[in-house]
Short mmCIF file of C-alpha atoms in Angstrom, two decimals:
data_model
loop_
_atom_site.label_atom_id
_atom_site.label_comp_id
_atom_site.label_asym_id
_atom_site.label_seq_id
_atom_site.Cartn_x
_atom_site.Cartn_y
_atom_site.Cartn_z
CA TRP A 1 -1.86 -18.45 6.28
CA LEU A 2 -1.91 -21.87 8.08
CA LYS A 3 -1.26 -20.31 11.44
CA LEU A 4 -4.22 -17.88 10.94
CA PHE A 5 -6.60 -20.97 10.02
CA LEU A 6 -5.40 -22.70 13.10
CA CYS A 7 -6.15 -19.82 15.28
CA LEU A 8 -9.73 -19.27 13.65
CA ALA A 9 -10.24 -23.03 14.13
CA LEU A 10 -9.31 -22.56 17.76
CA ASP A 11 -11.42 -19.56 18.23
CA LEU A 12 -14.53 -21.29 16.69
CA ALA A 13 -13.86 -24.47 18.70
CA GLY A 14 -14.10 -22.74 21.77
CA ASP A 15 -17.16 -20.86 20.75
CA ALA A 16 -18.78 -24.18 19.70
CA THR A 17 -19.45 -25.22 23.05
CA PHE A 18 -22.64 -22.66 23.01
CA LEU A 19 -24.08 -24.97 20.31
CA LEU A 20 -24.95 -27.19 23.21
CA PRO A 21 -27.60 -25.50 25.75
CA GLY A 22 -26.72 -26.11 29.35
CA LEU A 23 -23.31 -27.76 28.46
CA GLY A 24 -21.72 -24.65 27.08
CA GLU A 25 -19.79 -23.48 30.40
CA VAL A 26 -19.18 -26.97 31.47
CA GLY A 27 -17.52 -27.75 27.77
CA ASP A 28 -15.45 -24.44 28.30
CA VAL A 29 -13.90 -25.48 31.38
CA ALA A 30 -12.78 -28.83 29.66
CA PHE A 31 -11.61 -26.91 26.69
CA ALA A 32 -9.47 -24.22 28.74
CA PRO A 33 -6.23 -26.25 29.14
CA PHE A 34 -6.32 -27.33 25.68
CA GLU A 35 -6.66 -23.70 24.31
CA ALA A 36 -3.81 -22.54 27.00
CA LEU A 37 -1.63 -25.31 25.67
CA ALA A 38 -2.41 -24.27 21.83
CA LEU A 39 -1.57 -20.61 22.70
CA ARG A 40 1.69 -21.32 24.29
CA THR A 41 2.51 -23.39 21.46
CA LEU A 42 1.42 -21.07 18.86
CA PHE A 43 2.98 -17.76 20.31
CA GLY A 44 5.34 -18.79 22.90
CA GLY A 45 3.85 -16.50 25.54
CA THR A 46 2.78 -17.38 29.06
CA VAL A 47 0.59 -14.30 29.63
CA ILE A 48 -1.66 -15.15 26.41
CA SER A 49 -1.60 -18.72 27.46
CA VAL A 50 -3.04 -17.50 30.85
CA LEU A 51 -5.47 -15.20 29.14
CA GLY A 52 -6.66 -17.96 26.95
CA PHE A 53 -7.26 -20.23 29.85
CA ALA A 54 -9.08 -17.68 31.89
CA GLU A 55 -11.13 -16.48 28.81
CA GLU A 56 -12.36 -20.31 28.25
CA ALA A 57 -12.87 -21.07 31.95
CA LEU A 58 -14.89 -17.79 33.05
CA PRO A 59 -18.39 -17.77 31.93
CA PHE A 60 -19.63 -15.49 29.27
CA THR A 61 -16.19 -14.42 27.94
CA ASP A 62 -16.33 -16.69 24.66
CA ALA A 63 -16.81 -13.84 22.40
CA LEU A 64 -13.22 -12.71 22.90
CA PRO A 65 -11.02 -14.27 19.88
CA THR A 66 -8.12 -14.77 21.84
CA ALA A 67 -5.92 -16.52 19.34
CA THR A 68 -6.89 -14.77 16.32
CA THR A 69 -5.86 -11.64 18.40
CA GLY A 70 -2.65 -13.12 19.09
CA TRP A 71 -2.10 -13.90 15.24
CA VAL A 72 -2.77 -10.17 14.51
CA LEU A 73 -0.40 -9.23 17.11
CA GLN A 74 2.39 -11.41 16.06
CA THR A 75 1.94 -10.83 12.41
CA LEU A 76 1.33 -7.12 12.20
CA PHE A 77 2.33 -5.63 15.33
CA SER A 78 5.10 -7.84 17.13
CA ASP A 79 6.98 -4.90 18.44
CA SER A 80 3.96 -3.55 19.95
CA PRO A 81 3.96 -3.02 23.79
CA LEU A 82 0.75 -5.35 24.07
CA ALA A 83 2.45 -8.19 21.91
CA LYS A 84 5.49 -7.77 24.35
CA PHE A 85 3.46 -7.75 27.35
CA LEU A 86 1.60 -11.00 26.28
CA GLY A 87 4.77 -12.74 25.73
CA ILE A 88 4.33 -13.19 21.92
CA GLN A 89 7.31 -14.12 20.12
CA PRO A 90 8.11 -12.21 16.76
CA LEU A 91 8.10 -14.31 13.69
CA PRO A 92 11.29 -15.37 12.44
CA ASN A 93 13.02 -13.18 9.84
CA GLU A 94 11.97 -14.73 6.64
CA THR A 95 15.04 -13.41 4.60
CA ALA A 96 17.26 -14.91 7.00
CA GLN A 97 15.62 -18.29 6.34
CA THR A 98 15.44 -18.12 2.55
CA LYS A 99 18.89 -16.42 2.11
CA PRO A 100 21.80 -18.97 1.87
CA LYS A 101 24.21 -18.34 4.43
CA ASP A 102 27.28 -17.76 1.90
CA ALA A 103 25.35 -15.42 -0.28
CA LYS A 104 26.69 -11.91 -0.49
#
């Protein structure tokens, strides 16, 4: 759930620049590299990072919740063609992490 919270916060931070009339698009251009880096770190995909950068850098595209969409794809639809296209890495298998190696 922590990753979902981070994704929601990232999307809200990108949208928050519209609270400053006249400075919104300038703030978006400054925020775009941070969003791209955060998306790359969260999901491991280059395409979703470029998409997030473009979403922030291009005018009037802030309504797209790129990070939250990435979370949904990674958590619920990791085998989907869209998730694979965006380069979203599937979540690690939780049973493999919690199960001891010598357990039968």
